[in-house]
Short mmCIF file of C-alpha atoms in Angstrom, two decimals:
data_model
loop_
_atom_site.label_atom_id
_atom_site.label_comp_id
_atom_site.label_asym_id
_atom_site.label_seq_id
_atom_site.Cartn_x
_atom_site.Cartn_y
_atom_site.Cartn_z
CA MET A 1 285.77 123.04 -60.69
CA VAL A 2 286.79 126.27 -62.54
CA LEU A 3 283.22 127.77 -61.99
CA LEU A 4 283.57 127.15 -58.17
CA LEU A 5 287.05 128.78 -58.02
CA GLY A 6 285.50 131.76 -59.89
CA ALA A 7 282.51 131.95 -57.57
CA ILE A 8 285.07 131.75 -54.84
CA ASN A 9 287.34 134.58 -56.29
CA ALA A 10 284.84 136.90 -57.43
CA PRO A 11 284.76 140.47 -55.51
CA PRO A 12 282.61 141.19 -53.08
CA HIS A 13 280.83 144.29 -54.71
CA ASN A 14 278.55 144.95 -51.96
CA GLU A 15 281.02 144.91 -48.99
CA THR A 16 283.10 147.42 -51.27
CA ASN A 17 280.29 150.02 -51.86
CA ILE A 18 279.49 149.99 -48.16
CA ASP A 19 283.11 150.99 -47.35
CA ALA A 20 283.29 153.51 -49.96
CA GLN A 21 280.02 155.15 -48.54
CA TYR A 22 281.44 155.07 -45.15
CA ASN A 23 284.65 156.77 -46.44
CA ALA A 24 282.89 159.11 -48.22
CA ALA A 25 280.57 160.16 -45.38
CA SER A 26 283.61 160.45 -42.98
CA VAL A 27 285.31 163.17 -45.03
CA SER A 28 283.79 166.72 -44.37
CA ALA A 29 283.43 169.47 -47.08
CA PRO A 30 285.91 172.04 -46.79
CA MET A 31 284.60 175.19 -45.01
CA SER A 32 284.10 178.15 -46.95
CA PRO A 33 285.61 181.69 -46.36
CA ASP A 34 282.51 183.16 -44.71
CA GLU A 35 282.27 180.40 -42.24
CA ARG A 36 285.85 180.64 -41.15
CA ILE A 37 285.17 184.56 -40.91
CA ALA A 38 282.17 183.64 -38.82
CA ASP A 39 284.18 181.38 -36.48
CA TYR A 40 286.94 183.98 -36.01
CA THR A 41 284.66 186.40 -35.21
CA LEU A 42 282.72 184.40 -32.72
CA GLY A 43 286.42 183.66 -30.95
CA LEU A 44 287.34 187.36 -30.92
CA ASP A 45 283.80 188.22 -29.04
CA ILE A 46 284.46 185.58 -26.74
CA LEU A 47 287.94 186.93 -25.87
CA THR A 48 286.79 190.43 -26.07
CA LEU A 49 284.14 189.28 -23.33
CA MET A 50 286.73 187.77 -21.22
CA LEU A 51 288.64 190.67 -21.09
CA VAL A 52 285.90 192.84 -20.13
CA VAL A 53 285.12 190.91 -17.28
CA VAL A 54 288.32 190.94 -16.50
CA ALA A 55 288.75 194.46 -16.48
CA ALA A 56 285.60 194.99 -14.53
CA PHE A 57 286.98 193.00 -11.66
CA GLN A 58 290.20 194.90 -11.43
CA ILE A 59 288.13 198.10 -11.39
CA VAL A 60 286.05 196.77 -8.51
CA LEU A 61 289.57 195.58 -6.79
CA LEU A 62 290.84 199.37 -7.38
CA LEU A 63 287.82 201.17 -6.02
CA ARG A 64 287.76 199.13 -2.92
CA SER A 65 291.44 199.50 -2.54
CA GLU A 66 290.79 203.37 -2.69
CA ASP A 67 288.17 203.31 -0.36
CA VAL A 68 290.25 201.32 2.25
CA ALA A 69 293.28 203.96 1.33
CA LYS A 70 290.92 206.74 2.05
CA THR A 71 289.32 205.28 5.29
CA SER A 72 293.06 204.57 6.54
CA ALA A 73 293.88 207.98 5.54
CA GLN A 74 290.87 209.41 7.41
CA ALA A 75 291.57 207.38 10.34
CA ALA A 76 295.20 208.49 10.40
CA LEU A 77 294.29 212.00 10.07
CA LYS A 78 291.42 211.71 12.77
CA SER A 79 294.11 210.07 15.36
CA ALA A 80 296.54 212.83 14.76
CA ASN A 81 294.20 215.66 15.20
CA VAL A 82 293.08 213.81 18.86
CA ALA A 83 296.61 213.71 19.75
CA GLU A 84 297.26 216.99 18.87
CA ARG A 85 294.22 218.18 20.77
CA SER A 86 294.93 215.83 23.83
CA LEU A 87 298.72 217.59 23.84
CA VAL A 88 297.03 221.05 23.80
CA ASP A 89 294.67 220.01 26.64
CA VAL A 90 297.53 218.67 28.83
CA GLU A 91 299.84 221.56 27.96
CA ARG A 92 296.83 224.42 28.08
CA PRO A 93 296.41 226.96 30.68
CA TRP A 94 293.50 226.22 33.07
CA LEU A 95 292.06 229.20 35.18
CA ILE A 96 289.96 228.32 38.06
CA VAL A 97 288.41 231.25 40.30
CA SER A 98 288.98 230.03 44.04
CA ASP A 99 287.36 232.74 45.41
CA VAL A 100 285.01 235.74 45.12
CA HIS A 101 284.77 238.36 48.34
CA GLY A 102 282.13 240.91 48.83
CA VAL A 103 282.96 241.88 52.61
CA ASP A 104 282.60 245.76 52.01
CA PHE A 105 280.46 246.14 49.11
CA LEU A 106 277.30 246.61 51.38
CA GLU A 107 278.41 250.43 51.44
CA VAL A 108 275.44 252.86 50.46
CA GLY A 109 276.64 255.32 47.98
CA LYS A 110 279.67 253.28 47.19
CA ALA A 111 280.63 251.37 43.75
CA PRO A 112 281.36 247.96 45.15
CA ASN A 113 284.61 245.98 44.24
CA PHE A 114 284.97 242.57 44.29
CA PRO A 115 288.17 240.64 44.83
CA VAL A 116 288.72 237.65 43.05
CA ARG A 117 291.43 235.03 43.51
CA LEU A 118 292.26 232.79 40.69
CA SER A 119 294.56 230.08 40.16
CA ASN A 120 296.20 228.56 37.02
CA SER A 121 296.38 224.89 37.64
CA GLY A 122 297.85 224.17 33.88
CA ARG A 123 301.13 223.77 32.54
CA SER A 124 301.65 227.13 30.89
CA VAL A 125 300.93 230.70 31.27
CA ALA A 126 297.75 231.90 30.85
CA ILE A 127 297.45 235.32 29.04
CA MET A 128 294.47 237.39 29.55
CA ARG A 129 292.34 238.77 26.49
CA GLN A 130 289.04 240.31 27.69
CA LEU A 131 287.14 240.08 30.72
CA SER A 132 283.41 241.00 30.44
CA GLY A 133 280.80 240.77 33.57
CA GLY A 134 277.71 242.35 35.03
CA GLY A 135 276.44 242.57 38.36
CA LYS A 136 272.54 243.16 39.68
CA SER A 137 270.48 243.29 42.57
CA ALA A 138 266.61 242.39 42.36
CA GLN A 139 264.11 239.98 43.78
CA SER A 140 264.94 237.75 40.79
CA VAL A 141 267.78 237.90 38.11
CA ASP A 142 267.16 236.96 34.44
CA LEU A 143 270.84 235.77 34.04
CA GLU A 144 270.46 235.11 30.32
CA ASN A 145 269.65 239.03 29.86
CA LEU A 146 272.12 240.28 32.56
CA LYS A 147 273.64 242.97 31.10
CA MET A 148 277.52 242.40 30.49
CA SER A 149 279.89 245.12 30.43
CA SER A 150 283.49 245.07 29.75
CA PHE A 151 286.32 245.72 32.30
CA GLU A 152 289.89 246.42 31.71
CA LEU A 153 292.33 243.65 32.27
CA ALA A 154 294.27 245.71 34.81
CA ASP A 155 291.39 245.60 37.06
CA LEU A 156 291.47 241.69 37.67
CA LEU A 157 294.88 240.19 36.80
CA GLY A 158 297.23 242.77 35.07
CA GLY A 159 297.87 240.54 32.22
CA ALA A 160 299.18 236.93 32.70
CA VAL A 161 299.05 234.08 35.33
CA PRO A 162 302.08 231.76 35.43
CA PRO A 163 301.28 227.92 35.81
CA GLY A 164 300.83 226.71 39.52
CA LYS A 165 300.74 230.39 40.70
CA MET A 166 297.53 232.58 41.94
CA ALA A 167 296.60 235.90 41.35
CA THR A 168 294.25 238.56 42.40
CA GLY A 169 292.23 241.53 41.44
CA ASN A 170 289.23 243.45 41.83
CA ILE A 171 286.00 243.56 39.91
CA LYS A 172 284.74 246.75 39.87
CA ILE A 173 281.19 247.65 39.54
CA LYS A 174 280.31 251.27 38.38
CA GLU A 175 276.99 251.86 39.90
CA PRO A 176 276.80 252.98 43.53
CA MET A 177 274.78 250.75 45.99
CA SER A 178 271.34 252.79 47.10
CA GLN A 179 270.12 252.63 50.44
CA THR A 180 267.15 250.29 49.14
CA THR A 181 269.26 247.88 47.62
CA VAL A 182 271.54 247.58 50.99
CA THR A 183 268.52 247.15 52.98
CA GLU A 184 266.86 244.61 50.93
CA LEU A 185 270.10 242.66 50.72
CA GLN A 186 270.62 242.73 54.27
CA ALA A 187 266.92 241.66 54.91
CA GLY A 188 267.14 238.92 52.38
CA GLY A 189 264.40 240.38 50.01
CA ALA A 190 266.78 240.69 47.11
CA ILE A 191 269.74 238.77 45.89
CA PHE A 192 272.86 240.37 44.29
CA VAL A 193 274.21 238.22 41.29
CA LEU A 194 277.58 238.91 39.89
CA ARG A 195 278.51 237.16 36.66
CA PHE A 196 281.67 237.28 34.78
CA VAL A 197 283.53 235.67 31.66
CA LEU A 198 287.38 235.46 31.52
CA SER A 199 288.82 235.11 28.24
CA TYR A 200 292.50 234.03 27.84
CA VAL A 201 295.04 232.06 25.65
CA GLY A 202 298.36 230.03 26.39
CA PRO A 203 301.28 229.40 24.18
CA THR A 204 299.82 226.46 22.45
CA GLY A 205 296.48 227.74 21.82
CA GLY A 206 293.14 229.13 22.72
CA PRO A 207 291.35 231.36 23.34
CA TYR A 208 289.99 229.45 26.63
CA THR A 209 287.11 230.58 28.66
CA THR A 210 286.46 230.54 32.32
CA ALA A 211 282.79 231.59 33.57
CA VAL A 212 281.60 232.30 36.91
CA CYS A 213 278.47 233.16 38.42
CA VAL A 214 277.93 233.69 42.14
CA LYS A 215 275.16 235.23 44.23
CA TRP A 216 275.44 237.27 47.60
CA ASP A 217 274.30 235.00 50.36
CA SER A 218 273.01 237.13 53.34
CA LYS A 219 273.18 234.24 55.92
CA SER A 220 276.61 233.40 55.52
CA GLY A 221 277.88 236.83 54.31
CA GLN A 222 279.77 235.19 51.16
CA PHE A 223 279.57 234.62 47.54
CA VAL A 224 278.41 231.24 46.64
CA GLY A 225 277.97 229.62 43.05
CA TYR A 226 274.65 230.28 41.27
CA GLY A 227 273.36 229.41 37.88
CA GLY A 228 274.58 225.94 37.50
CA GLU A 229 276.92 224.31 34.79
CA LYS A 230 275.42 226.54 32.10
CA TYR A 231 276.92 229.70 33.64
CA ASN A 232 279.93 227.84 35.43
CA TYR A 233 282.40 226.38 33.18
CA ILE A 234 285.85 226.13 31.71
CA THR A 235 286.47 225.56 27.81
#
């Protein structure tokens, strides 16, 4: 009986040893100072990398914002320039050559005068600055190399043309007409070309240019347009 109780109350040595081993394995050894420093350094590196990524993203956003702002500013400036030019074009003077006469220019020994009529279809006064022109009689005329001489402003308009008004004047050619030239022109064996360029300004800007090129038509007895858009234009 006593032996049986002693056997029953005896401590379970094997079970106690297993629990002790399990508890010992579950408790980790304390970290050394070097390991703690390494972990801290790794954490700082990760945090620094995240800050670098965020900073790079912000820089990209700033650059894009700067590009957008620059593009918007350029667009606004372009719109302002277009608006200014449009306003200038609306308010500027427009000189149009409505007629060039040459009724009496076929006189032998006489330097011809050519009455010219201009009209200002713009909204502001046209102030004359320079008039240059040239005339030549030949079987064929090289317009590009046609000699252009300067005329006094008083020979044409006398200084200015108000808006909605017309003005007349004379373009004078210094060389007199020879008998041969008059005969060839009357017979249609030669052409007479008159080309002139008028430069003027307005209160809102300039200079502006009106260019005209005409030739004498012996059949109609009038000057008609000649040279196309290259020599007949308004800018």
